Amino acid sequence: MDEKKAAILGEIPRLRRYARSLLRDRESADDLVQDCLERALLRLESWQTGESPRRWLFTIMHHLFIDQMRKVNRRGEATILPLDANEAQAVPAEQAENAASREIIDALQAISPDRRAALVIVAIEGFSYAEAANILGVPAGTLMSRIARGREELRSLLDDTARRRSIRIVEK
């Protein structure tokens, strides 16, 4: 039992990263991770010993996220908060890489949650398409479509950002 718990604790940084990409809010993401860990520990017997808990935990977290979004849609509450300009960069970027990273993160946050989840699970977390489809509970074709559309949407958003940066306002 203790080695199972230790393996689960080792996945917390990845769970936090995924939760932050889904929710955009540190406190809400931490709540989602806590709910995920609580559910995992209550259902520890359903995890098969010998395999990594990563896929199992991500599946739990994704289902909790979907349930939370359904509640929000039913009640009409808004729990996902866009980052304020002041929150997005408390300290001005001193290097081009920091500014580029911020633009990518902002663009990622601007796409739909379904596409963002698919992209993050495959491109950042490194799951295979089959594993990601299983985690998200969608057919592999749907996952590939979400990834393709998400990538195209990201390209479009990043192209617009680059164009806006290159346009200079000339005052008379």
mmCIF file of N, CA and C in Angstrom, residues 96-163:
data_model
loop_
_atom_site.group_PDB
_atom_site.id
_atom_site.type_symbol
_atom_site.label_atom_id
_atom_site.label_comp_id
_atom_site.label_asym_id
_atom_site.label_seq_id
_atom_site.Cartn_x
_atom_site.Cartn_y
_atom_site.Cartn_z
ATOM 1 N N ALA A 96 13.641 37.492 -24.876
ATOM 2 C CA ALA A 96 12.661 37.176 -25.920
ATOM 3 C C ALA A 96 11.976 35.837 -25.658
ATOM 4 N N GLU A 97 12.707 34.872 -25.067
ATOM 5 C CA GLU A 97 12.117 33.557 -24.792
ATOM 6 C C GLU A 97 10.963 33.672 -23.805
ATOM 7 N N ASN A 98 11.108 34.525 -22.796
ATOM 8 C CA ASN A 98 10.044 34.700 -21.817
ATOM 9 C C ASN A 98 8.797 35.282 -22.468
ATOM 10 N N ALA A 99 8.981 36.269 -23.331
ATOM 11 C CA ALA A 99 7.837 36.870 -24.013
ATOM 12 C C ALA A 99 7.183 35.862 -24.942
ATOM 13 N N ALA A 100 7.995 35.085 -25.648
ATOM 14 C CA ALA A 100 7.446 34.069 -26.553
ATOM 15 C C ALA A 100 6.698 33.001 -25.763
ATOM 16 N N SER A 101 7.248 32.588 -24.635
ATOM 17 C CA SER A 101 6.576 31.593 -23.799
ATOM 18 C C SER A 101 5.242 32.123 -23.299
ATOM 19 N N ARG A 102 5.214 33.378 -22.888
ATOM 20 C CA ARG A 102 3.983 33.988 -22.404
ATOM 21 C C ARG A 102 2.936 34.029 -23.511
ATOM 22 N N GLU A 103 3.360 34.352 -24.736
ATOM 23 C CA GLU A 103 2.426 34.385 -25.863
ATOM 24 C C GLU A 103 1.855 33.002 -26.145
ATOM 25 N N ILE A 104 2.694 31.995 -26.047
ATOM 26 C CA ILE A 104 2.228 30.620 -26.288
ATOM 27 C C ILE A 104 1.243 30.208 -25.202
ATOM 28 N N ILE A 105 1.557 30.509 -23.955
ATOM 29 C CA ILE A 105 0.652 30.164 -22.848
ATOM 30 C C ILE A 105 -0.677 30.900 -23.000
ATOM 31 N N ASP A 106 -0.618 32.188 -23.343
ATOM 32 C CA ASP A 106 -1.853 32.954 -23.543
ATOM 33 C C ASP A 106 -2.678 32.378 -24.687
ATOM 34 N N ALA A 107 -2.005 32.000 -25.779
ATOM 35 C CA ALA A 107 -2.716 31.420 -26.925
ATOM 36 C C ALA A 107 -3.319 30.077 -26.544
ATOM 37 N N LEU A 108 -2.597 29.291 -25.783
ATOM 38 C CA LEU A 108 -3.103 27.993 -25.341
ATOM 39 C C LEU A 108 -4.344 28.170 -24.470
ATOM 40 N N GLN A 109 -4.331 29.193 -23.626
ATOM 41 C CA GLN A 109 -5.474 29.447 -22.763
ATOM 42 C C GLN A 109 -6.685 29.952 -23.551
ATOM 43 N N ALA A 110 -6.447 30.489 -24.740
ATOM 44 C CA ALA A 110 -7.540 31.067 -25.529
ATOM 45 C C ALA A 110 -8.320 30.024 -26.318
ATOM 46 N N ILE A 111 -7.759 28.823 -26.500
ATOM 47 C CA ILE A 111 -8.491 27.822 -27.278
ATOM 48 C C ILE A 111 -9.460 27.071 -26.377
ATOM 49 N N SER A 112 -10.362 26.313 -26.983
ATOM 50 C CA SER A 112 -11.411 25.629 -26.219
ATOM 51 C C SER A 112 -10.800 24.599 -25.258
ATOM 52 N N PRO A 113 -11.472 24.356 -24.129
ATOM 53 C CA PRO A 113 -10.941 23.412 -23.132
ATOM 54 C C PRO A 113 -10.716 21.999 -23.685
ATOM 55 N N ASP A 114 -11.587 21.536 -24.580
ATOM 56 C CA ASP A 114 -11.421 20.193 -25.153
ATOM 57 C C ASP A 114 -10.131 20.102 -25.960
ATOM 58 N N ARG A 115 -9.898 21.099 -26.782
ATOM 59 C CA ARG A 115 -8.686 21.108 -27.612
ATOM 60 C C ARG A 115 -7.446 21.320 -26.743
ATOM 61 N N ARG A 116 -7.558 22.191 -25.756
ATOM 62 C CA ARG A 116 -6.427 22.457 -24.863
ATOM 63 C C ARG A 116 -6.054 21.185 -24.112
ATOM 64 N N ALA A 117 -7.044 20.470 -23.587
ATOM 65 C CA ALA A 117 -6.771 19.232 -22.842
ATOM 66 C C ALA A 117 -6.081 18.209 -23.737
ATOM 67 N N ALA A 118 -6.563 18.058 -24.964
ATOM 68 C CA ALA A 118 -5.961 17.093 -25.894
ATOM 69 C C ALA A 118 -4.512 17.472 -26.197
ATOM 70 N N LEU A 119 -4.274 18.742 -26.477
ATOM 71 C CA LEU A 119 -2.917 19.190 -26.790
ATOM 72 C C LEU A 119 -1.978 19.020 -25.601
ATOM 73 N N VAL A 120 -2.414 19.388 -24.420
ATOM 74 C CA VAL A 120 -1.556 19.309 -23.240
ATOM 75 C C VAL A 120 -1.214 17.861 -22.920
ATOM 76 N N ILE A 121 -2.192 16.979 -22.985
ATOM 77 C CA ILE A 121 -1.939 15.576 -22.645
ATOM 78 C C ILE A 121 -0.960 14.934 -23.620
ATOM 79 N N VAL A 122 -1.084 15.263 -24.906
ATOM 80 C CA VAL A 122 -0.198 14.643 -25.889
ATOM 81 C C VAL A 122 1.132 15.390 -26.010
ATOM 82 N N ALA A 123 1.073 16.708 -26.221
ATOM 83 C CA ALA A 123 2.291 17.465 -26.525
ATOM 84 C C ALA A 123 3.137 17.775 -25.296
ATOM 85 N N ILE A 124 2.531 18.007 -24.164
ATOM 86 C CA ILE A 124 3.296 18.388 -22.972
ATOM 87 C C ILE A 124 3.516 17.206 -22.036
ATOM 88 N N GLU A 125 2.452 16.459 -21.771
ATOM 89 C CA GLU A 125 2.567 15.340 -20.834
ATOM 90 C C GLU A 125 3.141 14.086 -21.475
ATOM 91 N N GLY A 126 3.145 14.019 -22.804
ATOM 92 C CA GLY A 126 3.818 12.927 -23.500
ATOM 93 C C GLY A 126 3.053 11.626 -23.614
ATOM 94 N N PHE A 127 1.738 11.645 -23.414
ATOM 95 C CA PHE A 127 0.960 10.427 -23.597
ATOM 96 C C PHE A 127 0.815 10.132 -25.084
ATOM 97 N N SER A 128 0.694 8.861 -25.438
ATOM 98 C CA SER A 128 0.435 8.488 -26.827
ATOM 99 C C SER A 128 -1.005 8.859 -27.169
ATOM 100 N N TYR A 129 -1.329 8.859 -28.456
ATOM 101 C CA TYR A 129 -2.700 9.180 -28.865
ATOM 102 C C TYR A 129 -3.689 8.194 -28.246
ATOM 103 N N ALA A 130 -3.327 6.913 -28.226
ATOM 104 C CA ALA A 130 -4.231 5.897 -27.667
ATOM 105 C C ALA A 130 -4.445 6.126 -26.170
ATOM 106 N N GLU A 131 -3.357 6.417 -25.451
ATOM 107 C CA GLU A 131 -3.483 6.675 -24.012
ATOM 108 C C GLU A 131 -4.301 7.936 -23.756
ATOM 109 N N ALA A 132 -4.036 8.986 -24.526
ATOM 110 C CA ALA A 132 -4.759 10.246 -24.353
ATOM 111 C C ALA A 132 -6.245 10.060 -24.647
ATOM 112 N N ALA A 133 -6.561 9.330 -25.697
ATOM 113 C CA ALA A 133 -7.967 9.077 -26.031
ATOM 114 C C ALA A 133 -8.653 8.329 -24.894
ATOM 115 N N ASN A 134 -7.948 7.395 -24.308
ATOM 116 C CA ASN A 134 -8.477 6.635 -23.177
ATOM 117 C C ASN A 134 -8.691 7.545 -21.967
ATOM 118 N N ILE A 135 -7.718 8.399 -21.674
ATOM 119 C CA ILE A 135 -7.819 9.320 -20.530
ATOM 120 C C ILE A 135 -9.002 10.260 -20.705
ATOM 121 N N LEU A 136 -9.138 10.818 -21.918
ATOM 122 C CA LEU A 136 -10.199 11.792 -22.169
ATOM 123 C C LEU A 136 -11.554 11.139 -22.448
ATOM 124 N N GLY A 137 -11.545 9.829 -22.646
ATOM 125 C CA GLY A 137 -12.797 9.117 -22.884
ATOM 126 C C GLY A 137 -13.420 9.413 -24.239
ATOM 127 N N VAL A 138 -12.576 9.603 -25.243
ATOM 128 C CA VAL A 138 -13.056 9.884 -26.598
ATOM 129 C C VAL A 138 -12.392 8.915 -27.567
ATOM 130 N N PRO A 139 -12.997 8.690 -28.735
ATOM 131 C CA PRO A 139 -12.343 7.852 -29.740
ATOM 132 C C PRO A 139 -11.042 8.501 -30.223
ATOM 133 N N ALA A 140 -10.123 7.683 -30.709
ATOM 134 C CA ALA A 140 -8.819 8.179 -31.168
ATOM 135 C C ALA A 140 -8.990 9.207 -32.285
ATOM 136 N N GLY A 141 -9.940 8.996 -33.173
ATOM 137 C CA GLY A 141 -10.178 9.942 -34.270
ATOM 138 C C GLY A 141 -10.607 11.312 -33.754
ATOM 139 N N THR A 142 -11.453 11.318 -32.733
ATOM 140 C CA THR A 142 -11.883 12.586 -32.126
ATOM 141 C C THR A 142 -10.703 13.295 -31.492
ATOM 142 N N LEU A 143 -9.859 12.530 -30.803
ATOM 143 C CA LEU A 143 -8.664 13.117 -30.193
ATOM 144 C C LEU A 143 -7.768 13.741 -31.258
ATOM 145 N N MET A 144 -7.520 13.013 -32.339
ATOM 146 C CA MET A 144 -6.652 13.532 -33.397
ATOM 147 C C MET A 144 -7.251 14.780 -34.034
ATOM 148 N N SER A 145 -8.551 14.803 -34.185
ATOM 149 C CA SER A 145 -9.225 15.984 -34.723
ATOM 150 C C SER A 145 -9.065 17.178 -33.789
ATOM 151 N N ARG A 146 -9.244 16.953 -32.483
ATOM 152 C CA ARG A 146 -9.088 18.036 -31.507
ATOM 153 C C ARG A 146 -7.655 18.574 -31.511
ATOM 154 N N ILE A 147 -6.695 17.677 -31.626
ATOM 155 C CA ILE A 147 -5.294 18.105 -31.653
ATOM 156 C C ILE A 147 -5.013 18.907 -32.914
ATOM 157 N N ALA A 148 -5.481 18.413 -34.053
ATOM 158 C CA ALA A 148 -5.246 19.124 -35.318
ATOM 159 C C ALA A 148 -5.902 20.505 -35.299
ATOM 160 N N ARG A 149 -7.141 20.564 -34.857
ATOM 161 C CA ARG A 149 -7.834 21.860 -34.792
ATOM 162 C C ARG A 149 -7.213 22.782 -33.750
ATOM 163 N N GLY A 150 -6.795 22.218 -32.628
ATOM 164 C CA GLY A 150 -6.135 23.016 -31.596
ATOM 165 C C GLY A 150 -4.820 23.590 -32.087
ATOM 166 N N ARG A 151 -4.040 22.792 -32.804
ATOM 167 C CA ARG A 151 -2.766 23.281 -33.349
ATOM 168 C C ARG A 151 -3.006 24.393 -34.358
ATOM 169 N N GLU A 152 -4.009 24.206 -35.204
ATOM 170 C CA GLU A 152 -4.327 25.236 -36.206
ATOM 171 C C GLU A 152 -4.788 26.522 -35.528
ATOM 172 N N GLU A 153 -5.602 26.373 -34.505
ATOM 173 C CA GLU A 153 -6.071 27.545 -33.760
ATOM 174 C C GLU A 153 -4.905 28.258 -33.071
ATOM 175 N N LEU A 154 -3.980 27.477 -32.513
ATOM 176 C CA LEU A 154 -2.790 28.068 -31.884
ATOM 177 C C LEU A 154 -1.945 28.822 -32.912
ATOM 178 N N ARG A 155 -1.728 28.196 -34.082
ATOM 179 C CA ARG A 155 -0.962 28.867 -35.139
ATOM 180 C C ARG A 155 -1.603 30.190 -35.514
ATOM 181 N N SER A 156 -2.902 30.176 -35.676
ATOM 182 C CA SER A 156 -3.623 31.385 -36.058
ATOM 183 C C SER A 156 -3.484 32.472 -34.992
ATOM 184 N N LEU A 157 -3.673 32.083 -33.726
ATOM 185 C CA LEU A 157 -3.547 33.050 -32.633
ATOM 186 C C LEU A 157 -2.132 33.602 -32.530
ATOM 187 N N LEU A 158 -1.141 32.745 -32.679
ATOM 188 C CA LEU A 158 0.249 33.193 -32.583
ATOM 189 C C LEU A 158 0.644 34.055 -33.779
ATOM 190 N N ASP A 159 0.107 33.752 -34.968
ATOM 191 C CA ASP A 159 0.359 34.605 -36.140
ATOM 192 C C ASP A 159 -0.233 35.988 -35.925
ATOM 193 N N ASP A 160 -1.453 36.048 -35.380
ATOM 194 C CA ASP A 160 -2.092 37.337 -35.104
ATOM 195 C C ASP A 160 -1.274 38.145 -34.098
ATOM 196 N N THR A 161 -0.766 37.471 -33.068
ATOM 197 C CA THR A 161 0.039 38.148 -32.057
ATOM 198 C C THR A 161 1.310 38.712 -32.680
ATOM 199 N N ALA A 162 1.956 37.923 -33.532
ATOM 200 C CA ALA A 162 3.188 38.377 -34.176
ATOM 201 C C ALA A 162 2.904 39.570 -35.090
ATOM 202 N N ARG A 163 1.772 39.517 -35.798
ATOM 203 C CA ARG A 163 1.411 40.639 -36.678
ATOM 204 C C ARG A 163 1.145 41.899 -35.873
#
